[in-house]
PDB file of C-alpha atoms in Angstrom:
ATOM      1  CA  MET A   1       0.075   0.039  -0.035  1.00  0.00           C
ATOM      2  CA  SER A   2       1.279   3.267  -0.941  1.00  0.00           C
ATOM      3  CA  VAL A   3       1.635   6.048   1.407  1.00  0.00           C
ATOM      4  CA  HIS A   4       1.190   9.713  -0.094  1.00  0.00           C
ATOM      5  CA  LYS A   5       2.549  12.789   1.893  1.00  0.00           C
ATOM      6  CA  LYS A   6      -0.070  15.462   2.543  1.00  0.00           C
ATOM      7  CA  ALA A   7       0.610  18.288   0.251  1.00  0.00           C
ATOM      8  CA  ILE A   8       2.164  21.282   1.899  1.00  0.00           C
ATOM      9  CA  LYS A   9      -0.029  24.389   1.074  1.00  0.00           C
ATOM     10  CA  ARG A  10       2.483  26.902  -0.364  1.00  0.00           C
ATOM     11  CA  VAL A  11       1.716  30.736   0.785  1.00  0.00           C
ATOM     12  CA  THR A  12       1.405  32.939  -2.272  1.00  0.00           C
ATOM     13  CA  THR A  13       0.826  36.646  -2.880  1.00  0.00           C
ATOM     14  CA  HIS A  14      -3.046  35.630  -2.942  1.00  0.00           C
ATOM     15  CA  VAL A  15      -2.892  33.865   0.300  1.00  0.00           C
ATOM     16  CA  LEU A  16      -1.286  37.122   1.980  1.00  0.00           C
ATOM     17  CA  SER A  17      -4.076  38.894   0.639  1.00  0.00           C
ATOM     18  CA  GLU A  18      -6.558  36.660   2.049  1.00  0.00           C
ATOM     19  CA  MET A  19      -4.814  36.956   5.357  1.00  0.00           C
ATOM     20  CA  LYS A  20      -5.345  40.504   5.446  1.00  0.00           C
ATOM     21  CA  LEU A  21      -9.028  40.243   4.676  1.00  0.00           C
ATOM     22  CA  LYS A  22      -9.726  37.821   7.371  1.00  0.00           C
ATOM     23  CA  GLY A  23      -7.593  39.881  10.001  1.00  0.00           C
ATOM     24  CA  GLU A  24      -4.839  37.147  10.269  1.00  0.00           C
ATOM     25  CA  LYS A  25      -1.613  38.401  11.113  1.00  0.00           C
ATOM     26  CA  ILE A  26       1.382  37.715   8.690  1.00  0.00           C
ATOM     27  CA  SER A  27       4.753  36.278  10.017  1.00  0.00           C
ATOM     28  CA  MET A  28       7.976  36.977   8.262  1.00  0.00           C
ATOM     29  CA  LEU A  29      11.605  36.588   9.121  1.00  0.00           C
ATOM     30  CA  THR A  30      14.923  36.973   7.222  1.00  0.00           C
ATOM     31  CA  SER A  31      17.076  33.776   6.351  1.00  0.00           C
ATOM     32  CA  TYR A  32      20.107  33.745   4.144  1.00  0.00           C
ATOM     33  CA  ASP A  33      21.342  30.251   3.942  1.00  0.00           C
ATOM     34  CA  TYR A  34      19.641  26.792   3.295  1.00  0.00           C
ATOM     35  CA  SER A  35      20.119  25.315   6.819  1.00  0.00           C
ATOM     36  CA  MET A  36      18.290  28.276   8.602  1.00  0.00           C
ATOM     37  CA  ALA A  37      15.662  28.734   5.820  1.00  0.00           C
ATOM     38  CA  LYS A  38      14.843  25.000   6.392  1.00  0.00           C
ATOM     39  CA  LEU A  39      14.263  25.479  10.090  1.00  0.00           C
ATOM     40  CA  VAL A  40      12.252  28.729   9.747  1.00  0.00           C
ATOM     41  CA  ASP A  41      10.292  27.154   7.144  1.00  0.00           C
ATOM     42  CA  GLU A  42       9.443  23.984   8.937  1.00  0.00           C
ATOM     43  CA  ALA A  43       8.520  26.198  11.861  1.00  0.00           C
ATOM     44  CA  GLY A  44       5.643  27.653   9.732  1.00  0.00           C
ATOM     45  CA  ILE A  45       6.608  30.984   8.889  1.00  0.00           C
ATOM     46  CA  ASP A  46       4.568  32.639   6.321  1.00  0.00           C
ATOM     47  CA  VAL A  47       7.175  34.800   4.379  1.00  0.00           C
ATOM     48  CA  ILE A  48      10.996  34.487   4.122  1.00  0.00           C
ATOM     49  CA  LEU A  49      13.009  37.507   3.283  1.00  0.00           C
ATOM     50  CA  VAL A  50      16.234  37.065   1.762  1.00  0.00           C
ATOM     51  CA  GLY A  51      17.279  40.591   3.026  1.00  0.00           C
ATOM     52  CA  ASP A  52      20.186  42.800   1.914  1.00  0.00           C
ATOM     53  CA  SER A  53      20.779  42.817   5.720  1.00  0.00           C
ATOM     54  CA  ALA A  54      22.825  39.998   4.718  1.00  0.00           C
ATOM     55  CA  SER A  55      25.388  42.640   4.183  1.00  0.00           C
ATOM     56  CA  ASN A  56      25.449  43.309   7.852  1.00  0.00           C
ATOM     57  CA  VAL A  57      24.785  39.999   9.607  1.00  0.00           C
ATOM     58  CA  MET A  58      26.475  37.699   7.054  1.00  0.00           C
ATOM     59  CA  SER A  59      29.340  39.784   5.620  1.00  0.00           C
ATOM     60  CA  GLY A  60      30.023  42.223   8.537  1.00  0.00           C
ATOM     61  CA  ASN A  61      29.675  45.519   6.834  1.00  0.00           C
ATOM     62  CA  GLU A  62      28.171  48.577   8.521  1.00  0.00           C
ATOM     63  CA  THR A  63      25.302  49.324   6.108  1.00  0.00           C
ATOM     64  CA  THR A  64      23.486  47.296   3.499  1.00  0.00           C
ATOM     65  CA  LEU A  65      25.096  49.167   0.653  1.00  0.00           C
ATOM     66  CA  PRO A  66      27.922  46.839  -0.272  1.00  0.00           C
ATOM     67  CA  ILE A  67      26.063  43.738  -1.131  1.00  0.00           C
ATOM     68  CA  THR A  68      26.033  42.933  -4.737  1.00  0.00           C
ATOM     69  CA  LEU A  69      23.286  41.443  -6.941  1.00  0.00           C
ATOM     70  CA  ASP A  70      25.558  38.198  -7.285  1.00  0.00           C
ATOM     71  CA  GLN A  71      25.665  37.857  -3.628  1.00  0.00           C
ATOM     72  CA  MET A  72      21.899  38.446  -3.185  1.00  0.00           C
ATOM     73  CA  ILE A  73      21.344  35.821  -6.106  1.00  0.00           C
ATOM     74  CA  TYR A  74      23.577  33.289  -4.158  1.00  0.00           C
ATOM     75  CA  HIS A  75      21.864  33.686  -0.813  1.00  0.00           C
ATOM     76  CA  GLY A  76      18.160  33.697  -2.557  1.00  0.00           C
ATOM     77  CA  THR A  77      19.179  30.350  -4.546  1.00  0.00           C
ATOM     78  CA  SER A  78      20.270  28.886  -0.979  1.00  0.00           C
ATOM     79  CA  VAL A  79      17.043  29.960   0.665  1.00  0.00           C
ATOM     80  CA  VAL A  80      14.733  28.814  -2.151  1.00  0.00           C
ATOM     81  CA  LYS A  81      16.075  25.264  -2.047  1.00  0.00           C
ATOM     82  CA  ALA A  82      14.890  25.020   1.501  1.00  0.00           C
ATOM     83  CA  ALA A  83      11.508  26.599   1.663  1.00  0.00           C
ATOM     84  CA  ASN A  84       8.557  24.269   0.972  1.00  0.00           C
ATOM     85  CA  ARG A  85       5.792  26.353   2.349  1.00  0.00           C
ATOM     86  CA  ALA A  86       6.910  30.075   2.969  1.00  0.00           C
ATOM     87  CA  LEU A  87       6.797  32.664   0.285  1.00  0.00           C
ATOM     88  CA  VAL A  88      10.308  33.721  -0.613  1.00  0.00           C
ATOM     89  CA  VAL A  89      11.222  37.541  -1.309  1.00  0.00           C
ATOM     90  CA  VAL A  90      14.635  38.676  -2.299  1.00  0.00           C
ATOM     91  CA  ASP A  91      15.783  42.184  -1.875  1.00  0.00           C
ATOM     92  CA  MET A  92      16.976  44.109  -4.844  1.00  0.00           C
ATOM     93  CA  PRO A  93      20.351  45.459  -3.650  1.00  0.00           C
ATOM     94  CA  PHE A  94      21.369  49.152  -3.739  1.00  0.00           C
ATOM     95  CA  GLY A  95      22.256  50.321  -7.194  1.00  0.00           C
ATOM     96  CA  THR A  96      20.312  47.844  -9.064  1.00  0.00           C
ATOM     97  CA  TYR A  97      16.930  49.739  -9.530  1.00  0.00           C
ATOM     98  CA  GLN A  98      17.365  53.261  -8.617  1.00  0.00           C
ATOM     99  CA  GLY A  99      17.329  55.959 -11.609  1.00  0.00           C
ATOM    100  CA  ASN A 100      17.284  53.206 -14.175  1.00  0.00           C
ATOM    101  CA  SER A 101      14.278  51.193 -14.790  1.00  0.00           C
ATOM    102  CA  LYS A 102      15.572  49.154 -17.668  1.00  0.00           C
ATOM    103  CA  GLU A 103      18.187  48.167 -15.302  1.00  0.00           C
ATOM    104  CA  ALA A 104      15.836  47.383 -12.646  1.00  0.00           C
ATOM    105  CA  LEU A 105      13.817  44.949 -14.997  1.00  0.00           C
ATOM    106  CA  SER A 106      16.978  43.213 -15.858  1.00  0.00           C
ATOM    107  CA  SER A 107      18.112  42.873 -12.236  1.00  0.00           C
ATOM    108  CA  ALA A 108      14.763  41.665 -11.224  1.00  0.00           C
ATOM    109  CA  ILE A 109      14.585  39.190 -14.192  1.00  0.00           C
ATOM    110  CA  ARG A 110      17.939  37.794 -13.072  1.00  0.00           C
ATOM    111  CA  ILE A 111      16.814  37.225  -9.442  1.00  0.00           C
ATOM    112  CA  MET A 112      13.654  35.557 -10.430  1.00  0.00           C
ATOM    113  CA  LYS A 113      15.316  33.317 -13.199  1.00  0.00           C
ATOM    114  CA  GLU A 114      18.501  32.494 -11.007  1.00  0.00           C
ATOM    115  CA  THR A 115      16.911  31.986  -7.660  1.00  0.00           C
ATOM    116  CA  ALA A 116      13.461  30.619  -8.501  1.00  0.00           C
ATOM    117  CA  ALA A 117      12.213  32.898  -5.800  1.00  0.00           C
ATOM    118  CA  ASP A 118       8.389  34.309  -5.356  1.00  0.00           C
ATOM    119  CA  ALA A 119       9.043  37.773  -5.340  1.00  0.00           C
ATOM    120  CA  ILE A 120      11.365  40.706  -4.955  1.00  0.00           C
ATOM    121  CA  LYS A 121      11.504  43.881  -2.609  1.00  0.00           C
ATOM    122  CA  LEU A 122      12.791  47.278  -3.370  1.00  0.00           C
ATOM    123  CA  GLU A 123      12.804  50.514  -1.274  1.00  0.00           C
ATOM    124  CA  GLY A 124      11.026  53.919  -2.021  1.00  0.00           C
ATOM    125  CA  GLY A 125       7.847  55.195  -3.248  1.00  0.00           C
ATOM    126  CA  LYS A 126       7.389  57.901  -5.953  1.00  0.00           C
ATOM    127  CA  GLU A 127      11.275  58.217  -6.646  1.00  0.00           C
ATOM    128  CA  ILE A 128      11.251  54.536  -7.730  1.00  0.00           C
ATOM    129  CA  ILE A 129       7.840  54.248  -9.366  1.00  0.00           C
ATOM    130  CA  GLU A 130       9.109  53.875 -12.909  1.00  0.00           C
ATOM    131  CA  SER A 131      11.179  50.959 -12.062  1.00  0.00           C
ATOM    132  CA  VAL A 132       8.163  49.481  -9.948  1.00  0.00           C
ATOM    133  CA  ASP A 133       6.148  49.894 -13.073  1.00  0.00           C
ATOM    134  CA  ARG A 134       8.399  48.136 -15.500  1.00  0.00           C
ATOM    135  CA  ILE A 135       9.125  45.248 -13.237  1.00  0.00           C
ATOM    136  CA  LEU A 136       5.450  44.703 -12.576  1.00  0.00           C
ATOM    137  CA  SER A 137       4.887  44.746 -16.432  1.00  0.00           C
ATOM    138  CA  ALA A 138       6.957  41.825 -16.645  1.00  0.00           C
ATOM    139  CA  GLY A 139       4.811  39.825 -14.178  1.00  0.00           C
ATOM    140  CA  ILE A 140       7.216  39.820 -11.340  1.00  0.00           C
ATOM    141  CA  PRO A 141       5.569  40.475  -7.928  1.00  0.00           C
ATOM    142  CA  VAL A 142       6.728  43.279  -5.966  1.00  0.00           C
ATOM    143  CA  MET A 143       6.886  44.070  -2.191  1.00  0.00           C
ATOM    144  CA  GLY A 144       7.584  47.854  -1.294  1.00  0.00           C
ATOM    145  CA  HIS A 145       9.414  49.284   1.512  1.00  0.00           C
ATOM    146  CA  LEU A 146       8.690  52.598   2.949  1.00  0.00           C
ATOM    147  CA  GLY A 147       9.727  54.694   6.077  1.00  0.00           C
ATOM    148  CA  LEU A 148      13.416  54.150   7.265  1.00  0.00           C
ATOM    149  CA  MET A 149      15.197  52.794   4.087  1.00  0.00           C
ATOM    150  CA  PRO A 150      18.363  51.507   4.876  1.00  0.00           C
ATOM    151  CA  GLN A 151      19.619  51.823   1.354  1.00  0.00           C
ATOM    152  CA  SER A 152      19.222  55.499   1.840  1.00  0.00           C
ATOM    153  CA  ILE A 153      21.052  55.804   5.220  1.00  0.00           C
ATOM    154  CA  HIS A 154      23.590  58.463   4.030  1.00  0.00           C
ATOM    155  CA  LYS A 155      20.995  60.547   2.996  1.00  0.00           C
ATOM    156  CA  TYR A 156      19.023  60.555   6.364  1.00  0.00           C
ATOM    157  CA  GLY A 157      22.258  60.359   8.332  1.00  0.00           C
ATOM    158  CA  THR A 158      20.594  58.636  11.046  1.00  0.00           C
ATOM    159  CA  TYR A 159      18.631  55.560  11.962  1.00  0.00           C
ATOM    160  CA  THR A 160      16.106  57.454  13.923  1.00  0.00           C
ATOM    161  CA  VAL A 161      12.458  57.005  13.697  1.00  0.00           C
ATOM    162  CA  ARG A 162      11.134  58.341  10.159  1.00  0.00           C
ATOM    163  CA  ALA A 163       7.669  60.078   9.399  1.00  0.00           C
ATOM    164  CA  LYS A 164       7.193  61.790  12.729  1.00  0.00           C
ATOM    165  CA  GLN A 165       6.316  65.138  10.988  1.00  0.00           C
ATOM    166  CA  ASP A 166       2.969  65.639   9.081  1.00  0.00           C
ATOM    167  CA  GLU A 167       4.837  66.532   5.802  1.00  0.00           C
ATOM    168  CA  GLU A 168       6.828  63.120   5.901  1.00  0.00           C
ATOM    169  CA  ALA A 169       3.714  61.183   7.312  1.00  0.00           C
ATOM    170  CA  ALA A 170       1.567  62.398   4.422  1.00  0.00           C
ATOM    171  CA  LYS A 171       4.370  61.594   1.552  1.00  0.00           C
ATOM    172  CA  LEU A 172       4.450  58.018   3.041  1.00  0.00           C
ATOM    173  CA  ILE A 173       0.674  57.493   3.022  1.00  0.00           C
ATOM    174  CA  ALA A 174       0.767  58.877  -0.541  1.00  0.00           C
ATOM    175  CA  ASP A 175       3.522  56.529  -1.359  1.00  0.00           C
ATOM    176  CA  ALA A 176       1.981  53.574   0.108  1.00  0.00           C
ATOM    177  CA  GLN A 177      -1.058  54.464  -1.895  1.00  0.00           C
ATOM    178  CA  LEU A 178       0.997  54.796  -5.066  1.00  0.00           C
ATOM    179  CA  LEU A 179       2.521  51.372  -4.627  1.00  0.00           C
ATOM    180  CA  GLU A 180      -0.797  49.753  -4.127  1.00  0.00           C
ATOM    181  CA  ALA A 181      -1.978  51.342  -7.379  1.00  0.00           C
ATOM    182  CA  ALA A 182       0.911  50.359  -9.468  1.00  0.00           C
ATOM    183  CA  GLY A 183       0.297  46.586  -8.348  1.00  0.00           C
ATOM    184  CA  CYS A 184       2.535  45.864  -5.208  1.00  0.00           C
ATOM    185  CA  PHE A 185       1.376  42.919  -3.236  1.00  0.00           C
ATOM    186  CA  ALA A 186       2.517  44.212   0.081  1.00  0.00           C
ATOM    187  CA  ILE A 187       4.490  46.883   1.795  1.00  0.00           C
ATOM    188  CA  VAL A 188       7.157  46.789   4.564  1.00  0.00           C
ATOM    189  CA  LEU A 189       7.055  49.756   6.668  1.00  0.00           C
ATOM    190  CA  GLU A 190      10.004  50.321   8.877  1.00  0.00           C
ATOM    191  CA  LYS A 191      10.608  52.218  12.200  1.00  0.00           C
ATOM    192  CA  ILE A 192       7.696  54.915  12.098  1.00  0.00           C
ATOM    193  CA  PRO A 193       5.155  55.858  14.758  1.00  0.00           C
ATOM    194  CA  ALA A 194       2.698  53.072  15.603  1.00  0.00           C
ATOM    195  CA  GLU A 195      -0.272  55.303  14.812  1.00  0.00           C
ATOM    196  CA  LEU A 196       0.855  56.093  11.392  1.00  0.00           C
ATOM    197  CA  GLY A 197       1.488  52.343  10.786  1.00  0.00           C
ATOM    198  CA  GLN A 198      -2.145  51.642  11.506  1.00  0.00           C
ATOM    199  CA  LYS A 199      -3.429  54.391   9.476  1.00  0.00           C
ATOM    200  CA  VAL A 200      -1.383  53.161   6.365  1.00  0.00           C
ATOM    201  CA  ALA A 201      -2.591  49.625   7.042  1.00  0.00           C
ATOM    202  CA  GLU A 202      -6.247  51.045   6.903  1.00  0.00           C
ATOM    203  CA  SER A 203      -5.730  53.225   4.045  1.00  0.00           C
ATOM    204  CA  VAL A 204      -4.753  50.338   1.514  1.00  0.00           C
ATOM    205  CA  LYS A 205      -6.071  47.101   0.898  1.00  0.00           C
ATOM    206  CA  ILE A 206      -2.684  45.044   0.491  1.00  0.00           C
ATOM    207  CA  PRO A 207      -0.879  43.748   3.482  1.00  0.00           C
ATOM    208  CA  ILE A 208       1.373  46.118   5.512  1.00  0.00           C
ATOM    209  CA  ILE A 209       4.212  44.221   7.318  1.00  0.00           C
ATOM    210  CA  GLY A 210       5.965  46.321   9.981  1.00  0.00           C
ATOM    211  CA  ILE A 211       9.313  46.276  11.664  1.00  0.00           C
ATOM    212  CA  GLY A 212       8.965  48.929  14.323  1.00  0.00           C
ATOM    213  CA  ALA A 213       5.679  50.074  12.914  1.00  0.00           C
ATOM    214  CA  GLY A 214       3.507  49.154  15.640  1.00  0.00           C
ATOM    215  CA  SER A 215       0.811  46.526  16.139  1.00  0.00           C
ATOM    216  CA  GLY A 216      -1.759  48.032  13.892  1.00  0.00           C
ATOM    217  CA  VAL A 217      -0.162  46.762  10.829  1.00  0.00           C
ATOM    218  CA  ASP A 218      -1.017  43.331   8.930  1.00  0.00           C
ATOM    219  CA  GLY A 219       2.189  41.564  10.127  1.00  0.00           C
ATOM    220  CA  GLN A 220       5.717  41.632  11.485  1.00  0.00           C
ATOM    221  CA  VAL A 221       9.365  41.110  10.336  1.00  0.00           C
ATOM    222  CA  LEU A 222      12.395  40.673  12.068  1.00  0.00           C
ATOM    223  CA  VAL A 223      16.061  39.905  11.187  1.00  0.00           C
ATOM    224  CA  ILE A 224      16.641  36.500  12.287  1.00  0.00           C
ATOM    225  CA  HIS A 225      20.009  36.889  13.712  1.00  0.00           C
ATOM    226  CA  ASP A 226      18.550  39.572  15.927  1.00  0.00           C
ATOM    227  CA  MET A 227      15.617  37.858  16.996  1.00  0.00           C
ATOM    228  CA  LEU A 228      17.694  34.653  18.146  1.00  0.00           C
ATOM    229  CA  GLY A 229      20.107  36.839  19.871  1.00  0.00           C
ATOM    230  CA  ILE A 230      22.929  35.657  17.613  1.00  0.00           C
ATOM    231  CA  THR A 231      23.845  39.529  17.142  1.00  0.00           C
ATOM    232  CA  GLN A 232      24.033  41.382  20.378  1.00  0.00           C
ATOM    233  CA  GLU A 233      25.172  44.974  19.397  1.00  0.00           C
ATOM    234  CA  PHE A 234      21.973  45.904  17.930  1.00  0.00           C
ATOM    235  CA  SER A 235      19.096  46.761  20.523  1.00  0.00           C
ATOM    236  CA  PRO A 236      16.451  49.136  18.913  1.00  0.00           C
ATOM    237  CA  ARG A 237      12.999  49.442  20.885  1.00  0.00           C
ATOM    238  CA  PHE A 238      11.104  47.304  18.285  1.00  0.00           C
ATOM    239  CA  LEU A 239      13.473  44.182  18.643  1.00  0.00           C
ATOM    240  CA  ARG A 240      12.186  41.369  21.067  1.00  0.00           C
ATOM    241  CA  ARG A 241      14.999  38.720  21.379  1.00  0.00           C
ATOM    242  CA  TYR A 242      13.397  35.273  21.556  1.00  0.00           C
ATOM    243  CA  HIS A 243      16.604  33.543  22.514  1.00  0.00           C
ATOM    244  CA  ASN A 244      20.177  34.119  23.493  1.00  0.00           C
ATOM    245  CA  LEU A 245      21.977  31.936  20.989  1.00  0.00           C
ATOM    246  CA  ALA A 246      25.140  33.937  21.223  1.00  0.00           C
ATOM    247  CA  ALA A 247      25.612  32.603  24.792  1.00  0.00           C
ATOM    248  CA  GLU A 248      24.377  29.087  23.795  1.00  0.00           C
ATOM    249  CA  ILE A 249      26.941  28.934  20.859  1.00  0.00           C
ATOM    250  CA  LYS A 250      29.781  30.347  22.831  1.00  0.00           C
ATOM    251  CA  GLY A 251      29.088  27.712  25.642  1.00  0.00           C
ATOM    252  CA  ALA A 252      28.877  24.761  23.240  1.00  0.00           C
ATOM    253  CA  VAL A 253      32.198  25.901  21.450  1.00  0.00           C
ATOM    254  CA  GLY A 254      34.021  26.545  24.838  1.00  0.00           C
ATOM    255  CA  SER A 255      32.901  22.909  26.096  1.00  0.00           C
ATOM    256  CA  TYR A 256      34.033  21.415  22.679  1.00  0.00           C
ATOM    257  CA  ILE A 257      37.591  23.084  23.088  1.00  0.00           C
ATOM    258  CA  GLU A 258      37.883  21.660  26.788  1.00  0.00           C
ATOM    259  CA  ASP A 259      36.985  18.202  25.317  1.00  0.00           C
ATOM    260  CA  VAL A 260      39.319  18.362  22.596  1.00  0.00           C
ATOM    261  CA  LYS A 261      42.353  19.729  24.937  1.00  0.00           C
ATOM    262  CA  ALA A 262      41.463  17.004  27.470  1.00  0.00           C
ATOM    263  CA  VAL A 263      41.394  14.326  24.869  1.00  0.00           C
ATOM    264  CA  SER A 264      37.984  13.321  26.094  1.00  0.00           C
ATOM    265  CA  PHE A 265      36.520  13.849  22.585  1.00  0.00           C
ATOM    266  CA  PRO A 266      36.221  11.601  20.693  1.00  0.00           C
ATOM    267  CA  ASN A 267      35.665   8.719  23.121  1.00  0.00           C
ATOM    268  CA  GLU A 268      35.604   5.058  22.308  1.00  0.00           C
ATOM    269  CA  ARG A 269      32.039   5.206  21.074  1.00  0.00           C
ATOM    270  CA  GLU A 270      32.976   8.067  18.611  1.00  0.00           C
ATOM    271  CA  GLN A 271      35.704   6.158  16.811  1.00  0.00           C
ATOM    272  CA  TYR A 272      36.039   3.673  14.159  1.00  0.00           C
TER     273      TYR A 272
END
């Protein structure tokens, strides 16, 4: 008698839209490699973001700007191999879409063809709408990103909360509506007042996923290295650490070193 595995229902952009309609919150985390993505996917996450934050947590850069398209494709390919359920979104890195919509489309096509990801994400509103339109015209799903935009950190000069003033808040709402009208399936809002986050979520029909945007949005995203306590230097108000893996890993490595030095590893059962 043959046994058939129950098919895993994949999360799609349509599923995310339905989740917003039902009031079901969307869970999203970053991953950058096969092993971590496999664990995150098996745990039941809705969306995996292959974030350009890999520049920080995987490569040790101070900002997200140095990471290249080839590097993002490498990380994206590794993650997609592990994801059986989650929707996989790959960040378009700095310099691959700003100011040149043809280059933006070419970059997006490379990501989709070479990684087999489900969607791409880019930062900005009105300033990049031509690139958004061109990418969407090719049938590539686009997730937007507004509020604090790390790729523009040198313009801001600080990682402080964005859109606290009325003018910037009004622009953010207008940009969110513009991205929705263009055809984006969701938007990430980073580090803005909670009241504004809820206002944006209520002003558009597409899912709004927050990172430091309060609880009134449609879902939440965190960088997995921050959430698991692998990184310790980064401690913004919006970050909740669900574990302290840094201490556990250091402890395990320390025990391994002691056992090697004492010749208690390997023991008789661990040898051939």
